[in-house]
Amino acid sequence: MTDRNKTRILDGATGTLFQARGMKAGEDSTAFALNNPDVVEAVAREYIEAGSEFIYTPTFNLNRSKIDGLGETVMSISEKLAAPALKLRDEYAAKGRGILLAYDIGSQGEMLEPLGKLSFEDAYDFYALEAKAAEELGLDLVTIETMTDIYDVKAAVLAVKENTDLPVIVTMSFEENGRTFTGTSLETMAITLEGLGVDAMGINCSLGPAQILPLIKELMTYTELPIVAKPNAGLPDPATGGYDISCDEFVEIMKQYVDAGVDMVGGCCGTTPEYIRGIADYVNSNPAKAGRGAQEISLTSLFGLEERPKRDLRVCSGRKVVNVDHVAVIGERLNPTGKKKLKNALLDGDYDYVIAQAVSQEEAGAEILDVNVGVPGLDEAAVMPVLVKKLQAHTSLPLQIDSSNPEAIEAALRVYNGKAIVNSVNGDEEIMDRVLPIVKKYGAAVIGLTLDDSGIPETCDQRFAIAQRIVEKAEEYGIRREDIIIDCLTLTASAQQKEVDETLKTLRMVKEKLGLKTALGVSNVSFGLPLRSVVNRTFLTMALENGLDLPIINPNDEDMMASVFAFNVLKNRDEGATAFIERYAEAEMSKAISKGGVKKVSSEELSAIAKAIDSGIESEAAKAVEELLATKPAMDIVNEDLIPALDRVGRGFEKGEIFLPVMMQSAQAAQAGFDVIKKALDSSGQRGESKGDVVIATVKGDIHDIGKNIVKVIMENYGFNMIDLGRDVPVQTIVDEVLEKGIKLVGLSALMTTTLASMEDTIRAIRQAVPECRVMVGGAVLTEDYAKEIGADFYCKDAMKSVEAAQKVFE
């Protein structure tokens, strides 16, 4: 039984108090903690005395490169960092007060594939070392915090769940638009983490309590898990190096979190024990909310689902959520059965062809993609995860893993970013016992086929009985009813005409008696008949009316798609006919159905280069450029095709229509096109001139370089020669580079308020040495006003603004 009516008090910032006790700007907090265990103990004690019931260990900044630099193991460092908190837990336990210790895990400081070079498997391996250390040291739980990439989070959660029995709390950092830096939405986080079995989730860092409050309230509509909030002490104030609201203001806003039913509250950057004391005093003034003072805090009473409302089926990728509250099309074109080109592409490892098929289906309106690699002689368990990684890098659609091989299913689900569908199980007990535990472990939805080891039953009642068995078994494994989909099986009308109607009857029975979502491979019905498209469309409409939710069809068949969109309008599932009008406002009806039916007219006809860059397919971009070189000069292609295509993607990014993963994939595709141009110029004796040399660096004392690296990639694609000096770069190193190479533009990055002084010093030194050199600055803690105050010429909130600044300088 949970104790969700209590509000639990977490701790506040650690780095803020370390700085107040001697940690220098830019100094590594892990090294400081290792060298100052007395400070670590004093900080934890202050938070406990202020009312904290949870203390986080100062392990947040551990990562692979840091371990290598310190020359110790994860276990030995963790033991030293956790020792002060373990000592305090025993001390307070002797006084009759329970304190819970959380091993704190942060990101690796590197971006996971496809945005970066860190593989999912390597990230998992390091997180597993941390998780094992947490359990071996006797800590009470694990916290995974300040994450921006749900894929990174998944690696960490799996590492904890597979290597320990400890509860796990996850908090991610969001921007005010409700998305993380990499584009993860609140709903994506909720769906994915619920599926993975975390014990609580929430938001920390990046924003103050006023900005996070509406996000927390939105998150509470997506999940019934305990909610955690650890805001910063307002927004960064670059002028002071602190934050922009007082302790009293912070506490006043945090009272609204408590009143709203947030389960665990604390503070992040800029908060101190005084902030935590203010929250604790408010909580303890309300006997119904107060939890402090108990002899023991029971973890089992803290974590657990409340009575959950019935939800529709929800699946997601790392970027897109599909709520199946309408008829949603599953694209069938990534199944090699009867598709020679796809079969050969899979055998040859030609993944770009497969990706192009996926992108085509997404453009055609599919909402989920079925993925099948069942080709004789192909190792499904080896190929499926490779293909899943490539697909999720180029399409935003959730995937349906279509395989009868449990090893292939698990390999795919393990690396899948989001919540997938598994296609499928059936009524065979052995198959259910092998596949359903995998479905549960990775939080997927599952399709159950109404057949068993005796084959496909002829009658509706027999198929329904199998559906019931599947539901009962799935629920035994802890799979929620809304995540169970029943496929009533489409048989060919040419051979089993009578059974077609039995399929429709079963659909209606499953919908009315079990209340489940349903799926069907529609086009099977017309096999062996003339006018297949007419048969398919008629059967689809009949199936929809009998309760079909997820038709598995070819989304490039516009007749079929038009039927789905129209059905959603007529059944009031497309409110205001919004989706229908958006799709068909510019459509025209052809005179003959057999010649195309409903034809959608695109408002913007894109070139082959633009399409390739949009979809991020490098080989397609290179091919399009090679073909165009036959009729167009190389530099004209750069200026009239490649750059405008990048501009188009950049505008979408700035408007919030696309997110970082898409922009980075597009940049890499554009780079493939530029490589072809370069080779063409070299072979003809011409030389493609750089648009200008730009020095970029993360300032002295700051080791964060993800943002800088993104700027480098994007600007290189716009033709600038980027001279990357790295991170934690001394002022004089930057000045010397500017003087030596006659640099006209320098880009400086800083993530921490404590290193803004170093940024100002660098700008001042550049001004003194080379007054004509221009400086652009960026970083999460900067504002436009502060950028001007420290003498910067350009404030760049994102990579595209950096491009614009460079274009102005080099005009």
Tab-separated table of C-alpha atoms in Angstrom, residues 265-509:
chain	number	residue	atom	x	y	z
A	265	VAL	CA	10.151	18.111	-3.739
A	266	GLY	CA	13.594	19.592	-3.385
A	267	GLY	CA	15.940	21.958	-5.152
A	268	CYS	CA	18.624	21.996	-7.800
A	269	CYS	CA	21.198	24.612	-8.861
A	270	GLY	CA	21.390	27.642	-6.605
A	271	THR	CA	19.312	26.212	-3.758
A	272	THR	CA	20.693	25.797	-0.235
A	273	PRO	CA	19.534	24.207	3.045
A	274	GLU	CA	17.571	27.380	3.739
A	275	TYR	CA	15.436	26.752	0.661
A	276	ILE	CA	14.813	23.155	1.740
A	277	ARG	CA	13.972	24.250	5.283
A	278	GLY	CA	11.314	26.589	3.920
A	279	ILE	CA	9.655	23.770	1.980
A	280	ALA	CA	9.924	21.354	4.921
A	281	ASP	CA	8.352	23.858	7.310
A	282	TYR	CA	5.375	24.258	5.005
A	283	VAL	CA	4.964	20.492	4.572
A	284	ASN	CA	5.289	19.824	8.281
A	285	SER	CA	2.689	22.468	9.083
A	286	ASN	CA	0.150	20.212	7.382
A	287	PRO	CA	-0.251	16.901	9.288
A	288	ALA	CA	-1.807	15.257	6.235
A	289	LYS	CA	1.300	15.986	4.161
A	290	ALA	CA	4.101	15.694	6.719
A	291	GLY	CA	6.285	12.600	6.520
A	292	ARG	CA	9.294	13.729	8.540
A	293	GLY	CA	10.108	12.251	11.901
A	294	ALA	CA	9.107	8.661	11.234
A	295	GLN	CA	11.308	5.978	12.738
A	296	GLU	CA	11.663	4.443	9.291
A	297	ILE	CA	10.804	5.532	5.781
A	298	SER	CA	9.457	2.556	3.885
A	299	LEU	CA	10.359	2.478	0.221
A	300	THR	CA	7.376	0.291	-0.535
A	301	SER	CA	5.099	2.968	0.917
A	302	LEU	CA	6.699	5.690	-1.189
A	303	PHE	CA	6.480	4.176	-4.622
A	304	GLY	CA	3.590	2.734	-6.555
A	305	LEU	CA	0.797	3.471	-8.956
A	306	GLU	CA	-2.357	5.139	-7.798
A	307	GLU	CA	-5.703	3.917	-9.087
A	308	ARG	CA	-5.138	4.513	-12.762
A	309	PRO	CA	-7.817	5.683	-15.157
A	310	LYS	CA	-8.438	3.692	-18.305
A	311	ARG	CA	-6.257	5.065	-21.050
A	312	ASP	CA	-6.110	4.532	-24.788
A	313	LEU	CA	-3.189	2.632	-26.211
A	314	ARG	CA	-0.139	4.924	-26.355
A	315	VAL	CA	3.064	4.153	-28.228
A	316	CYS	CA	5.978	6.424	-28.973
A	317	SER	CA	9.373	6.914	-30.507
A	318	GLY	CA	11.910	9.248	-28.951
A	319	ARG	CA	10.253	12.135	-30.791
A	320	LYS	CA	6.614	11.273	-31.455
A	321	VAL	CA	3.669	9.975	-29.428
A	322	VAL	CA	0.732	8.170	-31.029
A	323	ASN	CA	-2.394	8.036	-28.889
A	324	VAL	CA	-4.624	5.454	-30.534
A	325	ASP	CA	-7.876	7.307	-29.902
A	326	HIS	CA	-8.550	7.221	-33.653
A	327	VAL	CA	-7.868	4.830	-36.506
A	328	ALA	CA	-4.073	4.869	-36.897
A	329	VAL	CA	-2.381	3.325	-39.933
A	330	ILE	CA	0.492	0.883	-39.500
A	331	GLY	CA	2.694	0.924	-42.602
A	332	GLU	CA	3.265	-2.553	-44.029
A	333	ARG	CA	6.037	-1.851	-46.558
A	334	LEU	CA	8.983	-2.939	-44.364
A	335	ASN	CA	8.036	-6.606	-44.609
A	336	PRO	CA	10.091	-8.509	-47.223
A	337	THR	CA	7.344	-11.048	-47.955
A	338	GLY	CA	6.617	-10.665	-51.669
A	339	LYS	CA	9.009	-7.703	-52.013
A	340	LYS	CA	12.128	-8.750	-53.910
A	341	LYS	CA	13.903	-5.394	-53.713
A	342	LEU	CA	13.450	-5.163	-49.939
A	343	LYS	CA	14.546	-8.769	-49.499
A	344	ASN	CA	17.721	-8.150	-51.494
A	345	ALA	CA	18.398	-4.895	-49.663
A	346	LEU	CA	18.255	-6.695	-46.307
A	347	LEU	CA	20.526	-9.484	-47.532
A	348	ASP	CA	23.004	-6.947	-48.965
A	349	GLY	CA	22.920	-4.687	-45.920
A	350	ASP	CA	21.559	-1.831	-48.063
A	351	TYR	CA	19.877	-0.038	-45.180
A	352	ASP	CA	19.502	3.210	-47.084
A	353	TYR	CA	16.931	1.530	-49.331
A	354	VAL	CA	15.031	0.354	-46.252
A	355	ILE	CA	15.229	3.807	-44.693
A	356	ALA	CA	13.897	5.373	-47.879
A	357	GLN	CA	10.895	3.031	-47.733
A	358	ALA	CA	10.295	4.047	-44.122
A	359	VAL	CA	10.527	7.758	-44.895
A	360	SER	CA	8.156	7.315	-47.837
A	361	GLN	CA	5.561	5.703	-45.584
A	362	GLU	CA	5.888	8.462	-43.000
A	363	GLU	CA	5.394	11.095	-45.686
A	364	ALA	CA	2.336	9.176	-46.920
A	365	GLY	CA	0.659	9.370	-43.511
A	366	ALA	CA	1.494	6.162	-41.666
A	367	GLU	CA	1.620	6.663	-37.900
A	368	ILE	CA	3.435	3.435	-36.977
A	369	LEU	CA	5.850	1.315	-39.034
A	370	ASP	CA	5.849	-2.484	-39.039
A	371	VAL	CA	9.442	-3.796	-39.235
A	372	ASN	CA	10.105	-7.356	-40.368
A	373	VAL	CA	13.464	-8.835	-41.421
A	374	GLY	CA	12.311	-12.416	-41.875
A	375	VAL	CA	14.440	-13.472	-44.852
A	376	PRO	CA	15.774	-17.045	-45.135
A	377	GLY	CA	19.469	-17.100	-44.279
A	378	LEU	CA	19.355	-13.780	-42.404
A	379	ASP	CA	20.230	-13.669	-38.698
A	380	GLU	CA	17.167	-11.821	-37.378
A	381	ALA	CA	18.610	-11.314	-33.897
A	382	ALA	CA	21.683	-9.623	-35.374
A	383	VAL	CA	20.013	-7.589	-38.122
A	384	MET	CA	16.888	-6.371	-36.326
A	385	PRO	CA	18.634	-4.137	-33.722
A	386	VAL	CA	20.902	-2.643	-36.399
A	387	LEU	CA	17.899	-1.764	-38.545
A	388	VAL	CA	15.932	-0.402	-35.579
A	389	LYS	CA	18.792	1.967	-34.718
A	390	LYS	CA	18.980	3.212	-38.291
A	391	LEU	CA	15.230	3.627	-38.668
A	392	GLN	CA	14.781	5.591	-35.447
A	393	ALA	CA	17.547	7.936	-36.584
A	394	HIS	CA	15.654	8.841	-39.762
A	395	THR	CA	11.961	8.559	-38.965
A	396	SER	CA	10.004	9.927	-36.047
A	397	LEU	CA	7.371	7.169	-36.186
A	398	PRO	CA	6.971	4.493	-33.486
A	399	LEU	CA	7.947	1.016	-34.647
A	400	GLN	CA	6.176	-2.330	-34.560
A	401	ILE	CA	8.676	-5.177	-34.153
A	402	ASP	CA	7.367	-7.965	-36.379
A	403	SER	CA	9.038	-11.290	-35.631
A	404	SER	CA	8.348	-14.751	-34.269
A	405	ASN	CA	11.906	-14.979	-32.928
A	406	PRO	CA	12.071	-14.065	-29.206
A	407	GLU	CA	15.804	-13.300	-29.440
A	408	ALA	CA	15.230	-10.889	-32.328
A	409	ILE	CA	12.319	-9.257	-30.493
A	410	GLU	CA	14.395	-8.661	-27.375
A	411	ALA	CA	17.403	-7.416	-29.317
A	412	ALA	CA	15.170	-4.883	-31.093
A	413	LEU	CA	13.269	-3.725	-28.012
A	414	ARG	CA	16.502	-3.272	-26.085
A	415	VAL	CA	17.854	-0.611	-28.447
A	416	TYR	CA	14.479	0.885	-29.372
A	417	ASN	CA	14.034	4.466	-28.225
A	418	GLY	CA	10.483	4.696	-26.876
A	419	LYS	CA	7.564	2.302	-26.516
A	420	ALA	CA	7.119	-0.127	-29.402
A	421	ILE	CA	4.527	-2.726	-30.405
A	422	VAL	CA	5.492	-6.399	-30.660
A	423	ASN	CA	3.887	-8.311	-33.507
A	424	SER	CA	3.122	-10.889	-32.205
A	425	VAL	CA	2.082	-13.697	-29.890
A	426	ASN	CA	-0.751	-16.153	-30.343
A	427	GLY	CA	-2.759	-18.542	-28.192
A	428	ASP	CA	0.053	-21.089	-27.967
A	429	GLU	CA	1.077	-21.266	-24.286
A	430	GLU	CA	4.745	-21.859	-25.048
A	431	ILE	CA	4.954	-18.835	-27.342
A	432	MET	CA	3.196	-16.587	-24.842
A	433	ASP	CA	5.499	-17.714	-22.035
A	434	ARG	CA	8.551	-16.895	-24.133
A	435	VAL	CA	7.487	-13.558	-25.599
A	436	LEU	CA	5.242	-11.885	-23.021
A	437	PRO	CA	7.980	-11.527	-20.353
A	438	ILE	CA	10.082	-9.673	-22.934
A	439	VAL	CA	7.155	-7.415	-23.772
A	440	LYS	CA	6.694	-6.622	-20.086
A	441	LYS	CA	10.385	-5.995	-19.391
A	442	TYR	CA	10.704	-3.360	-22.091
A	443	GLY	CA	7.270	-1.823	-21.596
A	444	ALA	CA	5.982	-2.588	-25.097
A	445	ALA	CA	2.470	-3.172	-26.373
A	446	VAL	CA	1.719	-6.537	-27.966
A	447	ILE	CA	-0.461	-7.926	-30.742
A	448	GLY	CA	-2.175	-11.248	-30.071
A	449	LEU	CA	-3.170	-13.348	-33.061
A	450	THR	CA	-6.370	-15.367	-32.723
A	451	LEU	CA	-4.744	-18.668	-33.590
A	452	ASP	CA	-2.959	-21.392	-31.641
A	453	ASP	CA	-1.102	-24.629	-32.280
A	454	SER	CA	-4.284	-25.989	-33.913
A	455	GLY	CA	-4.295	-23.239	-36.526
A	456	ILE	CA	-6.819	-20.483	-37.277
A	457	PRO	CA	-10.308	-21.334	-36.017
A	458	GLU	CA	-13.146	-21.091	-38.474
A	459	THR	CA	-15.697	-19.467	-36.178
A	460	CYS	CA	-15.930	-16.166	-34.392
A	461	ASP	CA	-16.519	-17.799	-31.008
A	462	GLN	CA	-13.401	-19.945	-31.294
A	463	ARG	CA	-11.217	-16.983	-32.217
A	464	PHE	CA	-12.684	-14.924	-29.411
A	465	ALA	CA	-11.859	-17.688	-26.912
A	466	ILE	CA	-8.203	-17.492	-27.973
A	467	ALA	CA	-8.274	-13.717	-27.593
A	468	GLN	CA	-9.526	-14.157	-24.033
A	469	ARG	CA	-6.694	-16.590	-23.267
A	470	ILE	CA	-4.119	-14.132	-24.590
A	471	VAL	CA	-5.526	-11.317	-22.476
A	472	GLU	CA	-5.538	-13.427	-19.322
A	473	LYS	CA	-1.959	-14.568	-19.870
A	474	ALA	CA	-0.724	-11.065	-20.701
A	475	GLU	CA	-2.319	-9.651	-17.557
A	476	GLU	CA	-0.689	-12.427	-15.517
A	477	TYR	CA	2.644	-11.066	-16.698
A	478	GLY	CA	1.659	-7.553	-15.652
A	479	ILE	CA	0.882	-6.195	-19.107
A	480	ARG	CA	-1.890	-3.632	-18.927
A	481	ARG	CA	-5.067	-4.238	-20.843
A	482	GLU	CA	-4.684	-1.071	-22.919
A	483	ASP	CA	-1.369	-2.443	-24.211
A	484	ILE	CA	-2.962	-5.613	-25.611
A	485	ILE	CA	-4.044	-5.541	-29.263
A	486	ILE	CA	-5.945	-8.374	-30.900
A	487	ASP	CA	-5.476	-9.320	-34.545
A	488	CYS	CA	-8.558	-11.273	-35.606
A	489	LEU	CA	-6.765	-12.434	-38.782
A	490	THR	CA	-7.733	-11.627	-42.347
A	491	LEU	CA	-8.265	-14.632	-44.595
A	492	THR	CA	-8.464	-14.587	-48.381
A	493	ALA	CA	-11.958	-14.205	-49.765
A	494	SER	CA	-10.975	-16.198	-52.835
A	495	ALA	CA	-10.307	-19.348	-50.780
A	496	GLN	CA	-12.144	-18.831	-47.466
A	497	GLN	CA	-15.018	-16.560	-48.300
A	498	LYS	CA	-17.175	-17.598	-45.362
A	499	GLU	CA	-14.412	-16.881	-42.840
A	500	VAL	CA	-14.116	-13.228	-43.935
A	501	ASP	CA	-17.386	-12.437	-42.199
A	502	GLU	CA	-16.206	-14.382	-39.137
A	503	THR	CA	-13.238	-11.995	-38.947
A	504	LEU	CA	-15.583	-9.021	-38.898
A	505	LYS	CA	-17.761	-10.628	-36.234
A	506	THR	CA	-14.697	-11.346	-34.098
A	507	LEU	CA	-13.595	-7.728	-34.404
A	508	ARG	CA	-16.896	-6.511	-33.050
A	509	MET	CA	-16.939	-9.095	-30.251
